Amino acid sequence: MKKSRILLTLLLCFAFAQGLQAQAKNKEVAKLIKEKEYKKADKILNELVEEQPVSMRTLLQKVRTEWYFGEHAKSFSYINQAIQAYPDSAEPWVERAEAYTLLVEYVNCVNDASKALEMMSDISFEDTIKQRALSVKSTCNSHLNRFDEAIEGHQTVLKYDSTNIPSLN
């Protein structure tokens, strides 16, 4: 019995240490992406993606580096992995909505942004992910000639963040 407790304690310590190591690597990746050092960031992300379970943050950072390299199909693969692994999180849905905007798939964008907003119905609009969702949905609505919905959405975003550039355009 004593050996099993020691083993369990060692396993928990190992798992905790791995989590701290992954967290440090994710911070380094965020810094490299900010500095536009995409190849270095991608190398670290490839290591993190091999680890299980993969954090949502790692998957979404991998989305951004693959997009930068023009690997849109791979980017969507990572977004979809994030959605499957974290079905109750709105952030991957917003990320995919933003990607659809860049691919000029406005209906898909509106659908994903709407799904994210439904998931965040009890969250204040001061939350930046919610602002991103409404901003991208409003932008796509304007491209779909749904101007009343677009204007209403942009006005809501601007009420909470007057520096939201997509809503100002």
Backbone as a ProteinNet text record, in pm:
[ID]
protein_1_A
[PRIMARY]
MKKSRILLTLLLCFAFAQGLQAQAKNKEVAKLIKEKEYKKADKILNELVEEQPVSMRTLLQKVRTEWYFGEHAKSFSYINQAIQAYPDSAEPWVERAEAYTLLVEYVNCVNDASKALEMMSDISFEDTIKQRALSVKSTCNSHLNRFDEAIEGHQTVLKYDSTNIPSLN
[TERTIARY]
82.8	0	87	194.6	282.8	352.8	392.9	459.1	365.5	238.2	143.8	121.2	121.2	107.1	229.1	346.3	469.9	468.2	429.8	423.8	322.6	206.9	104.9	156.1	222.6	279	382.4	468.7	570.2	505.2	401.7	331.7	265.7	204.9	142.5	246.3	360.8	468.8	520.3	535.3	582	482.3	353.9	250.5	249.2	263.9	267.6	387.7	503.4	625	609	548.2	524.5	432.7	331.4	239.9	311.2	398.5	476	569.5	629.3	720.4	644	527.9	445.8	400.4	365.6	323.4	437.1	557.4	673.4	699.6	685.7	706.4	599.9	475.3	369	396.6	449.1	483.9	595.3	693.2	802.4	748.6	655.3	595.1	520.5	443.2	369.4	465.6	576.8	678.2	738.2	770	827.6	729.3	602	501	490.2	489.8	481.9	601	717.2	839.3	852.7	747.9	743.9	854.2	889.9	986.6	908.4	837	742.7	809.1	922.9	989.7	1033.4	1087.5	1127.8	1005.6	899	775.5	718.8	719.7	664	741.2	871	953.1	912.6	895.9	853.5	711.7	624.1	485.2	475.9	561.1	559.3	590.7	682.7	714.1	592.7	529.3	414.6	295.8	275.2	161.9	177.7	301.3	325.9	290.6	291.5	259.1	108.2	68.1	-74.2	-105.3	-212.7	-305.7	-250.4	-290.8	-246.7	-336.7	-276.8	-356.2	-422	-532.6	-601.2	-509.3	-435.7	-344.6	-242.7	-186.9	-89.4	-154.1	-273.9	-342.3	-370.1	-415.8	-449.2	-323.4	-214.5	-89.8	-40.9	-60.5	-22.7	-108.2	-234.5	-322.3	-258.4	-213	-158	-28.2	60.2	185.3	160.7	70.6	39.9	-22.1	-107.2	-168.7	-61.3	33.6	142.4	220	242.3	317.6	232.1	105.6	17.1	-44	-32.3	-84.9	-227.5	-319.8	-456.3	-526	-504.3	-567.6	-516.9	-386.5	-330.6	-385.1	-396.3	-448.5	-589.2	-673.9	-810.3	-811.3	-716.3	-706.8	-683.7	-595.7	-568.9	-687.9	-755.2	-874.9	-980	-1000.2	-1099.8	-1061.3	-930.8	-884.2	-918.3	-898	-927.4	-1076.8	-1159.5	-1304.9	-1346.4	-1288.3	-1322.3	-1271	-1149.9	-1090.4	-1151.7	-1197.8	-1252.6	-1389	-1488.7	-1618	-1695.3	-1663.9	-1736.1	-1666.8	-1559.3	-1485.6	-1521.1	-1548.1	-1586.5	-1466.1	-1349.7	-1234	-1199.8	-1199	-1169.5	-1274.8	-1400.4	-1505.4	-1480.1	-1435.5	-1404.2	-1284.4	-1184.4	-1064.6	-1102.3	-1190.9	-1231.5	-1316.7	-1401.2	-1480.6	-1388.1	-1283.7	-1187.6	-1115.1	-1083.9	-1018.6	-1112.3	-1239.4	-1336.3	-1346.1	-1333.2	-1336.2	-1223.6	-1105.2	-989.7	-1004.6	-1085.1	-1110.1	-1236.1	-1296.4	-1416.5	-1533.4	-1540.8	-1652	-1738	-1812.9	-1883.3	-1998	-2068.5	-2178.6	-2122.6	-2015.2	-1951.7	-1900.4	-1846.6	-1798.1	-1911.2	-2022.4	-2136.9	-2186.7	-2191.5	-2237.9	-2147.6	-2015.7	-1922.7	-1922.7	-1926.4	-1929.5	-2058.2	-2168.8	-2297.3	-2290.7	-2230.5	-2214.6	-2132.6	-2023.3	-1938.9	-2015.7	-2092.1	-2169.8	-2277	-2338.8	-2436.8	-2369.3	-2247.4	-2174.7	-2137.6	-2130.3	-2087.5	-2202.4	-2324.4	-2439.4	-2438.8	-2377.9	-2376	-2249.4	-2165.4	-2039.4	-2056.2	-1996.8	-2003.3	-1933.7	-1978.5	-1914.3	-1776.2	-1738.9	-1604.3	-1502	-1546.2	-1458.5	-1410.6	-1279.3	-1225	-1261.3	-1275.9	-1314.9	-1456.3	-1543	-1679.9	-1680.5	-1595.9	-1585.8	-1535.3	-1436	-1384.1	-1493.9	-1573	-1680.5	-1782.7	-1825.2	-1925.8	-1868.5	-1743.7	-1680.5	-1669.4	-1621.1	-1605.6	-1741.9	-1840.2	-1975.9	-2033.2	-2011.5	-2063.6	-1995.9	-1866.6	-1792.9	-1846.7	-1867.5	-1920.3	-2064.1	-2143.1	-2280.2	-2279.3	-2184.7	-2178.9	-2143.2	-2054.2	-2020.1	-2137.6	-2227.2	-2346.2	-2466.2	-2439.4	-2541.8	-2648.9	-2613.3	-2703.2	-2662.7	-2689.1	-2633.4	-2688.3	-2816.6	-2873	-2805.1	-2788	-2721	-2574.5	-2510.7	-2369.7	-2351.2	-2434	-2423	-2450.8	-2554.7	-2588.7	-2473.3	-2414.9	-2303.7	-2181.8	-2145.9	-2029.1	-2051.6	-2171.7	-2200.1	-2186	-2228.9	-2214.8	-2067.5	-1988.6	-1844.8	-1778.8	-1810.9	-1749.5	-1788.2	-1904.7	-1947.1	-1850.9	-1797.3	-1707.8	-1560.8	-1530.7	-1391.5	-1387.3	-1366.6	-1368.6	-1246.4	-1150.9	-1032.3	-1042.1	-1157.9	-1175.2	-1176	-1062.4	-1042.9	-1140.2	-1164.3	-1258.9	-1397.8	-1436.8	-1569.1	-1570.7	-1454.2	-1448.3	-1449.7	-1405.5	-1396.8	-1531.7
-119.3	0	125.3	121.8	236.5	262.6	152.9	166.1	229.3	190.3	245	394.6	437.6	580.8	658.6	601.2	666.9	677.2	568.7	568.2	671.3	676.1	773	915.5	940.4	1072.9	1109.8	1015.8	1040.7	1070.3	994.6	1017.9	1155.5	1194.2	1327.2	1437.6	1419.5	1519	1528.8	1414	1412.6	1484.4	1455.3	1520.1	1670.7	1711.8	1854.2	1922	1855.1	1911.1	1923.2	1822.7	1829.9	1946.9	1967.4	2079.3	2212.9	2226.5	2350.5	2370.7	2262.5	2271.3	2312.9	2254.4	2290.3	2435.5	2478.6	2617	2713.7	2681.1	2765.7	2768.6	2653.1	2647.7	2730.9	2724.2	2803.1	2952.4	2995.2	3136.5	3175.8	3087.8	3114.2	3124.1	3036.5	3039	3170	3213.2	3339	3454.9	3453.6	3558.7	3553.4	3433.3	3418.7	3461.5	3427.6	3468.9	3621.3	3681.1	3827.7	3892.7	3826.2	3877.7	3832.8	3765.2	3716.4	3613.1	3536.5	3427.2	3296.4	3286.5	3177.6	3040.1	3031.4	2901	2846.8	2932.5	2889.4	2849	2927.8	2896.2	2763.2	2741.3	2618.4	2495.8	2508.4	2396.2	2355.7	2452.2	2423.6	2367	2425	2378.3	2234.2	2197.3	2058.9	1961.8	1999.8	1916.7	1908.4	2023.4	2026.4	1948.3	1951.8	1881.8	1730.3	1682.8	1539.5	1490.8	1582.4	1545.6	1527.8	1443.7	1422.6	1447.9	1507.8	1573	1708.1	1749.1	1876.7	1986.7	2094	2204.1	2282.3	2346.7	2428.9	2541.1	2598.6	2708.3	2663.1	2543.1	2489.1	2471.1	2412.4	2390.9	2522.9	2624	2751.5	2825.8	2810.7	2871.2	2800.1	2668.7	2592.2	2636.2	2666.9	2719.6	2843.6	2933.7	3061	3042.1	2951.9	2933	2863.3	2764.2	2697.1	2796.2	2884.6	2986	3076.6	3116.5	3203	3136.4	3004.9	2933.3	2899.9	2942.5	2918.1	2779	2708.2	2572.2	2578.1	2628.4	2649.4	2519.6	2412.6	2284.2	2233.3	2243	2201.1	2289.8	2417.9	2511.8	2471.3	2440.1	2397.9	2264.9	2178.4	2051.1	2074.8	2169.5	2200.5	2271.4	2356.8	2422	2315.8	2224.2	2119.4	2028.5	2001.9	1924.5	1997	2128.1	2207.8	2204.2	2214	2209.3	2073.1	1965.8	1831.5	1808.1	1855.8	1832.1	1920.3	2038.7	2136.1	2185	2096.1	2131.2	2240	2261.6	2363.6	2499.1	2510.3	2636.7	2711.7	2838.9	2920.7	2964	2970.7	3026.8	2956.1	2821.4	2760.1	2792.7	2808.7	2846	2986	3076.8	3213.2	3209.4	3130.6	3117.4	3066.8	2967.4	2913.3	3014.5	3089.6	3194.5	3297.1	3336.3	3432.7	3374.8	3246.5	3182.2	3178.3	3148.4	3148.8	3286.5	3391.7	3527.2	3545.7	3499	3512.5	3429.6	3324.1	3240.8	3283.6	3394.6	3451	3351.9	3277	3185.4	3246.6	3348.7	3432.6	3361.2	3273.2	3201.1	3110.6	3037.8	2953.4	3036.4	3152.6	3244.1	3283.8	3325.6	3367.8	3251.2	3131.7	3014.4	2984.7	2985.5	2955.5	3066.1	3190.5	3302	3298	3264.2	3252.9	3141.9	3028.7	2916.6	2962.4	3034	3082.7	3179.2	3268.4	3365.2	3296.1	3191.5	3114	3052.7	3002.3	2939.7	3041	3168.1	3272.9	3364.4	3316.7	3404	3464.8	3397.2	3448.7	3527.9	3550.6	3622.9	3768.1	3859.7	4002.2	4030.6	4135.1	4175	4234.8	4253.4	4301.1	4191.8	4068.1	3956.5	3970.4	3967.1	3991.5	3882.6	3758.7	3653.1	3679	3722.9	3754.1	3873	3971.7	4085.6	4039.8	3950.8	3898.3	3825.6	3745.5	3669.7	3763.3	3863.3	3954.8	4041.5	4080.7	4162.6	4086.7	3962.1	3884.5	3849.8	3821.3	3793.4	3916.4	4032.9	4156.9	4186.9	4164.5	4186.2	4095.5	3969.6	3876	3909.6	3953.5	3995.3	4111.3	4202.1	4313.7	4263.9	4163.6	4105.8	4029.2	3982.3	3910.4	4004.4	4135.4	4239	4236.1	4189	4191.8	4312.7	4428.3	4550.6	4586.3	4563	4595.5	4514.3	4383.6	4298.1	4339.5	4373.7	4413	4541	4639.9	4767.8	4749.3	4675.1	4651.7	4581.8	4481.1	4408.9	4496.3	4573.7	4662.1	4768.8	4821.8	4922.7	4863.8	4739.7	4674	4656.2	4610.6	4591.7	4724.9	4828.5	4959.8	5019.1	4983	5032	4982.3	4861.5	4803.4	4822.5	4841.3	4858.2	4954.1	5079.2	5180.8	5173.7	5087	5073.4	4951.9	4886.6	4766.9	4807.8	4791.9	4840.8	4778	4645.4	4590.6	4654.7	4687.5	4750.5	4895	4957.4	5097.1	5106.8	5002.1	5007.3	4995.1
0	0	0	80.6	89	-45.2	-114.4	-243.6	-347.1	-344.4	-441.9	-419.7	-293.4	-264.7	-312.4	-290.4	-336.1	-488.1	-553.1	-698.9	-749.5	-687.9	-725.7	-705.9	-595.1	-568.1	-673.2	-709.4	-812.2	-947.6	-981.7	-1108.1	-1111.5	-1000.9	-993.8	-1005.3	-939.3	-948.8	-1091.4	-1157.8	-1296	-1387.3	-1369.8	-1451.5	-1427.9	-1303.2	-1270.3	-1335.4	-1328.9	-1389.1	-1540.5	-1602.9	-1747.3	-1781.6	-1700.1	-1722.2	-1712.6	-1614.1	-1599.4	-1717.5	-1763.5	-1877.8	-2003.8	-2026.2	-2143	-2133.8	-2013.2	-1994.1	-2028.6	-1987	-2017.6	-2168.1	-2232.4	-2377.5	-2449.5	-2403.5	-2464.8	-2452.4	-2339	-2321.8	-2418.1	-2435.1	-2529	-2671.8	-2707.6	-2841	-2863.1	-2764.3	-2776.6	-2800.5	-2729.6	-2746.5	-2887.6	-2934.8	-3069	-3178.2	-3159.7	-3258.9	-3261.1	-3144	-3135.2	-3205.4	-3195.1	-3258.3	-3404.1	-3456.3	-3594.3	-3623.4	-3522.2	-3535	-3551.3	-3664.5	-3683.4	-3694.2	-3757.5	-3772	-3636.4	-3552	-3418.2	-3336.2	-3346.6	-3273.8	-3321.2	-3451.9	-3507.8	-3460.8	-3448.9	-3402.1	-3260.2	-3172.4	-3034.9	-3034	-3115.2	-3121	-3169.2	-3264.2	-3312.2	-3198.8	-3110.5	-2993.9	-2900.6	-2878.1	-2786.7	-2840.5	-2971.7	-3032.5	-3016.9	-3011.3	-2994.4	-2854.4	-2757.1	-2619.5	-2605.8	-2513.8	-2490.1	-2344.6	-2307.1	-2398.3	-2443.9	-2561.2	-2616.4	-2560.8	-2514.4	-2460.2	-2573.5	-2541.6	-2640.5	-2687.4	-2594.9	-2629.9	-2734.1	-2715.2	-2810.8	-2947.5	-2950.1	-3078	-3149.2	-3075.3	-3139.7	-3184.6	-3112.3	-3159.8	-3285.6	-3289.7	-3409.5	-3528.9	-3505.1	-3610.5	-3672.7	-3587.8	-3636.8	-3714.5	-3667.6	-3741.4	-3874.7	-3876.6	-4003.8	-4102.4	-4051.4	-4138.1	-4196.2	-4112.3	-4158.4	-4272	-4260.9	-4363.5	-4485.7	-4485.4	-4598.4	-4599.3	-4489.1	-4477.4	-4419.7	-4499.6	-4451.2	-4412.7	-4489.5	-4456.2	-4321.7	-4297.1	-4167.8	-4056.8	-4086	-3987.7	-3945	-4042.6	-4011.4	-3936.2	-3967.5	-3895.8	-3746.3	-3714.2	-3573.7	-3507.3	-3582.4	-3526.7	-3493.5	-3587.1	-3565	-3448.6	-3433.1	-3317	-3187.4	-3187.4	-3067.5	-3036.2	-3140	-3120.1	-3064.3	-3116.9	-3068.4	-2926.5	-2897.9	-2765.9	-2657.5	-2697.4	-2601.6	-2651.9	-2657.1	-2717.6	-2642.8	-2517	-2439.8	-2439.8	-2515	-2521.6	-2649.5	-2636.4	-2751.9	-2836.2	-2775	-2846.2	-2977.1	-2984.7	-3115	-3221.6	-3179.7	-3274.1	-3330	-3244.7	-3289.4	-3383.7	-3348	-3431.9	-3571.3	-3576.4	-3706.4	-3782.8	-3712	-3778.5	-3843	-3770.6	-3826.7	-3948.5	-3943.3	-4058.2	-4178.5	-4153.6	-4263.7	-4328.4	-4249.4	-4305.3	-4406.1	-4370	-4458.9	-4586.3	-4578.6	-4696.2	-4772.2	-4729.3	-4790.1	-4782.8	-4674.5	-4650.1	-4539.7	-4577.9	-4480.7	-4408.8	-4478	-4412.9	-4302.7	-4333.7	-4231.9	-4115.3	-4146	-4042.8	-3947.9	-4004.6	-3922.4	-3837.6	-3894.8	-3819.9	-3700.3	-3722.8	-3613.2	-3507.8	-3551.8	-3456	-3374.3	-3439.2	-3367.5	-3263.2	-3300.1	-3206.2	-3085.1	-3110.1	-3001	-2911.2	-2972.6	-2893.6	-2809.6	-2863.2	-2785	-2662.7	-2681.3	-2571.3	-2463.6	-2502.2	-2409	-2370.2	-2378.7	-2353.1	-2212.9	-2117.7	-1980.5	-1948.2	-2047.4	-2026.9	-2072	-1999.6	-2032.7	-2165.9	-2232.6	-2358.2	-2334.7	-2210	-2181.6	-2208.4	-2222.5	-2253.9	-2398.8	-2420.2	-2554.1	-2653.9	-2609.1	-2702.2	-2753.2	-2665	-2706.7	-2803.4	-2777.7	-2869.3	-3006.3	-3006.5	-3133.5	-3210.1	-3138.2	-3203.3	-3266.9	-3191.6	-3244.7	-3356.6	-3343.3	-3446.7	-3578.8	-3572.1	-3695.1	-3754.3	-3670.4	-3719.8	-3789.6	-3729.9	-3788.9	-3921.9	-3928.4	-4053	-4163.3	-4130.4	-4230.9	-4269.3	-4172	-4205.1	-4304.1	-4289.8	-4385.5	-4525.4	-4534.6	-4665.1	-4725.8	-4639.9	-4686.9	-4707	-4701.8	-4719.3	-4611.1	-4495	-4379.1	-4293.7	-4347.2	-4290.4	-4153.1	-4130	-3997.6	-3888	-3911	-3812.7	-3796.4	-3907.4	-3902.7	-3820.7	-3848.4	-3776.7	-3628.3	-3596.8	-3456.1	-3382.6	-3447.2	-3385.5	-3365.6	-3467.7	-3456.2	-3349.1	-3341.2	-3238.4	-3098.2	-3080.5	-2950.4	-2915.6	-3011.8	-2987.3	-2953.2	-3029.4	-3005.8	-2870.6	-2821	-2690.1	-2581.1	-2598.7	-2498.6	-2532.3	-2660.7	-2702.1	-2820.8	-2792.7	-2898.8	-2989	-2956.4	-3041.2	-3132	-3137.1	-3220.2	-3367.1	-3432.4	-3568.7	-3669.1	-3667.3	-3765.4	-3752.9	-3633.8	-3615.5	-3661.4	-3667.9	-3712.2	-3864.6	-3934.6	-4080.6	-4146.2
[MASK]
+++++++++++++++++++++++++++++++++++++++++++++++++++++++++++++++++++++++++++++++++++++++++++++++++++++++++++++++++++++++++++++++++++++++++++++++++++++++++++++++++++++++++

